[in-house]
Amino acid sequence: MNDPAPSQRRIRVLSVDDHPLLSAGIAALIELHDDMEVVGQASTGAEGIDLFRSLMPDITLMDLRMPDLGGAEVIAAIRGEFPAARIVVLTTYRGDAHARRALLAGASGYLLKSALREELIDTIRSVHQGQHRISSEVAQDIAEHLGDDLLSPREVDVLRGVSSGLSNKVIARQLRISDQTVKDHMARIMSKLSASNRTHAITIALSRGIIG
């Protein structure tokens, strides 16, 4: 796609990512195009929120994993203050649960980092125009699990405990529930995930981004 005429106002982009080399690469790619510019770079979620307030960018590029806050939390915080904010997630995580959390928080786009060179510029332009863009692989993952029952917050807590190697007794004590309730939760978890055993349930949950 050809760049728009340089006389148009540039799309102002904020990058929020804790990987300096990736941030530098994104900035270099964006600066090749006359219709957009990087106006700020943040390496933590809190810094991203502060920079958004001060810079008011047109588009924010958001990583999902950062040292302090998760990307979905940052998106929700920014959109809570600025409902018109347009945010594109850039991540290595394609699991449908990761994408659902980000989109429910208010993201306008979800792009895998493996596709940045091919899709980033068009995605920035599309989202700036009010469209939504999701990587095809992620859209497929979401579609495949669209009718699935989601795990409840308590079921996620139980599965996190199991994935950490905790016994039912320890999980029950931490969550202030009975051993039998933990067993009941695990039975529902395995049914919802179509898992054959606990290890299989953990593997599925990790691949989909439900835990981890």
Coordinates of C-alpha atoms in Angstrom, one line a residue:
M1 CA 0.0 0.0 0.0
N2 CA 1.3 3.4 -0.9
D3 CA 1.8 6.0 1.8
P4 CA -0.8 8.8 1.9
A5 CA 0.3 12.3 0.9
P6 CA 2.9 13.7 3.4
S7 CA 0.8 16.9 3.8
Q8 CA -1.7 15.0 5.9
R9 CA -1.2 15.1 9.7
R10 CA 0.9 12.2 10.9
I11 CA -0.6 9.4 13.0
R12 CA 1.0 9.7 16.4
V13 CA 2.0 6.4 17.8
L14 CA 2.9 5.4 21.4
S15 CA 4.8 2.1 21.8
V16 CA 4.5 0.2 25.2
D17 CA 6.9 -2.8 25.3
D18 CA 9.6 -3.9 27.7
H19 CA 11.9 -5.2 25.0
P20 CA 14.2 -2.4 23.9
L21 CA 15.3 -4.1 20.6
L22 CA 11.8 -4.7 19.6
S23 CA 10.7 -1.2 20.4
A24 CA 13.6 0.1 18.4
G25 CA 12.7 -2.1 15.5
I26 CA 9.0 -1.0 15.6
A27 CA 10.1 2.7 15.7
A28 CA 12.4 2.2 12.7
L29 CA 9.7 0.5 10.7
I30 CA 7.2 3.2 11.5
E31 CA 9.6 6.1 10.7
L32 CA 9.9 4.7 7.1
H33 CA 6.4 6.0 6.5
D34 CA 5.6 9.7 6.0
D35 CA 2.1 9.4 7.5
M36 CA 3.0 8.3 11.0
E37 CA 5.6 8.8 13.7
V38 CA 6.5 7.4 17.1
V39 CA 5.9 10.1 19.8
G40 CA 6.8 8.0 22.8
Q41 CA 8.1 4.7 24.1
A42 CA 7.3 3.1 27.5
S43 CA 8.9 0.0 29.0
T44 CA 6.3 -0.7 31.8
G45 CA 2.5 -0.6 32.0
A46 CA 2.5 2.3 34.5
E47 CA 4.8 4.3 32.3
G48 CA 2.5 3.6 29.3
I49 CA -0.5 5.0 31.2
D50 CA 1.4 8.1 32.2
L51 CA 2.7 8.7 28.7
F52 CA -0.7 8.2 27.2
R53 CA -2.1 10.9 29.5
S54 CA 0.7 13.3 28.5
L55 CA 1.0 12.6 24.8
M56 CA -2.6 11.6 23.9
P57 CA -1.4 9.5 20.9
D58 CA -3.7 8.4 18.0
I59 CA -2.6 4.8 18.3
T60 CA -1.0 2.9 21.1
L61 CA 0.9 -0.4 20.5
M62 CA 0.7 -2.6 23.6
D63 CA 2.6 -5.7 24.6
L64 CA 0.7 -8.2 26.8
R65 CA 3.5 -9.1 29.2
M66 CA 5.4 -6.4 31.1
P67 CA 7.3 -6.2 34.4
D68 CA 4.5 -4.5 36.4
L69 CA 1.0 -4.6 34.8
G70 CA -0.4 -6.9 32.2
G71 CA -1.3 -5.4 28.8
A72 CA -5.1 -6.1 29.3
E73 CA -4.9 -4.2 32.7
V74 CA -3.2 -1.2 31.0
I75 CA -5.7 -1.2 28.1
A76 CA -8.6 -1.2 30.6
A77 CA -7.0 1.6 32.6
I78 CA -6.4 3.8 29.5
R79 CA -9.8 3.1 28.0
G80 CA -11.4 3.8 31.4
E81 CA -10.1 7.3 31.3
F82 CA -10.1 7.8 27.5
P83 CA -12.9 5.7 25.9
A84 CA -11.9 6.8 22.4
A85 CA -8.3 5.5 22.8
R86 CA -7.3 3.1 20.0
I87 CA -5.0 0.4 21.1
V88 CA -3.3 -2.4 19.2
V89 CA -1.9 -5.4 21.0
L90 CA 1.5 -6.7 19.8
T91 CA 2.3 -10.1 21.3
T92 CA 3.8 -13.5 20.8
Y93 CA 0.7 -15.1 22.5
R94 CA -1.9 -16.3 20.1
G95 CA -4.2 -18.1 22.5
D96 CA -7.8 -17.2 22.3
A97 CA -8.1 -16.4 26.0
H98 CA -5.3 -13.9 25.7
A99 CA -7.0 -12.2 22.8
R100 CA -10.5 -12.3 24.4
R101 CA -9.2 -10.5 27.6
A102 CA -7.4 -7.9 25.5
L103 CA -10.4 -7.3 23.2
L104 CA -12.9 -7.2 26.2
A105 CA -10.6 -4.6 27.8
G106 CA -11.0 -2.4 24.8
A107 CA -8.2 -3.3 22.3
S108 CA -9.0 -2.4 18.7
G109 CA -6.4 -4.7 17.2
Y110 CA -4.5 -7.9 18.1
L111 CA -1.4 -8.6 16.1
L112 CA 1.3 -11.3 16.4
K113 CA 4.8 -10.0 16.6
S114 CA 5.8 -12.6 14.0
A115 CA 3.7 -10.7 11.5
L116 CA 4.8 -7.1 12.3
R117 CA 6.8 -6.5 9.1
E118 CA 3.9 -7.6 6.9
E119 CA 0.9 -6.2 8.9
L120 CA 1.9 -3.5 11.3
I121 CA 1.7 -0.4 9.1
D122 CA -1.7 -1.4 7.5
T123 CA -3.0 -2.3 11.0
I124 CA -2.1 1.2 12.4
R125 CA -3.8 2.9 9.4
S126 CA -6.9 0.7 9.6
V127 CA -7.3 1.1 13.4
H128 CA -6.7 4.9 13.1
Q129 CA -9.7 4.9 10.6
G130 CA -11.9 3.2 13.2
Q131 CA -11.6 -0.3 12.0
H132 CA -10.7 -3.4 14.0
R133 CA -7.8 -5.7 13.0
I134 CA -7.0 -9.2 14.4
S135 CA -4.3 -11.5 13.0
S136 CA -5.9 -14.3 11.0
E137 CA -4.3 -17.0 13.2
V138 CA -5.8 -15.4 16.3
A139 CA -9.2 -15.0 14.7
Q140 CA -9.2 -18.7 13.9
D141 CA -8.3 -19.6 17.5
I142 CA -11.2 -17.4 18.8
A143 CA -13.6 -18.9 16.3
E144 CA -12.6 -22.5 17.2
H145 CA -13.4 -21.9 20.9
L146 CA -16.3 -19.4 20.4
G147 CA -18.9 -21.8 21.8
D148 CA -16.7 -23.2 24.6
D149 CA -17.7 -22.6 28.3
L150 CA -15.2 -20.2 29.8
L151 CA -13.6 -21.2 33.1
S152 CA -14.9 -19.2 36.1
P153 CA -12.4 -17.0 38.0
R154 CA -12.4 -19.6 40.9
E155 CA -11.8 -22.5 38.4
V156 CA -8.8 -20.5 37.0
D157 CA -7.5 -20.1 40.5
V158 CA -7.8 -23.8 41.2
L159 CA -6.0 -24.7 37.9
R160 CA -3.2 -22.2 38.6
G161 CA -2.7 -24.0 41.9
V162 CA -2.6 -27.4 40.2
S163 CA -0.2 -26.1 37.6
S164 CA 2.1 -24.9 40.4
G165 CA 2.2 -28.5 41.7
L166 CA 0.0 -27.8 44.8
S167 CA -2.0 -30.6 46.3
N168 CA -5.8 -30.3 46.6
K169 CA -5.4 -29.8 50.4
V170 CA -3.1 -26.8 49.9
I171 CA -5.2 -25.3 47.2
A172 CA -8.3 -25.7 49.4
R173 CA -6.5 -24.0 52.3
Q174 CA -5.3 -21.1 50.1
L175 CA -8.7 -20.5 48.6
R176 CA -10.6 -21.2 51.8
I177 CA -12.7 -24.0 50.3
S178 CA -13.0 -27.7 51.0
D179 CA -11.0 -30.5 49.4
Q180 CA -14.1 -31.8 47.8
T181 CA -14.9 -28.4 46.3
V182 CA -11.4 -28.4 44.7
K183 CA -12.1 -31.8 43.2
D184 CA -15.5 -30.6 41.9
H185 CA -13.8 -27.6 40.3
M186 CA -11.3 -29.8 38.6
A187 CA -14.0 -32.1 37.3
R188 CA -15.7 -29.1 35.7
I189 CA -12.4 -27.7 34.4
M190 CA -11.5 -31.0 32.6
S191 CA -15.1 -31.2 31.2
K192 CA -14.9 -27.6 29.9
L193 CA -11.5 -28.1 28.4
S194 CA -12.2 -31.6 27.1
A195 CA -9.1 -32.7 29.0
S196 CA -8.4 -36.3 29.8
N197 CA -6.4 -35.6 33.0
R198 CA -4.9 -32.7 35.1
T199 CA -1.7 -32.5 33.0
H200 CA -3.7 -32.4 29.8
A201 CA -5.9 -29.6 31.3
I202 CA -2.8 -27.6 32.2
T203 CA -1.4 -28.0 28.8
I204 CA -4.6 -26.8 27.1
A205 CA -5.0 -23.9 29.5
L206 CA -1.4 -22.8 28.8
S207 CA -1.7 -23.0 25.1
R208 CA -5.0 -21.0 25.1
G209 CA -3.7 -18.4 27.5
I210 CA -6.2 -19.3 30.2
I211 CA -3.3 -19.5 32.7
G212 CA 0.4 -18.6 32.5

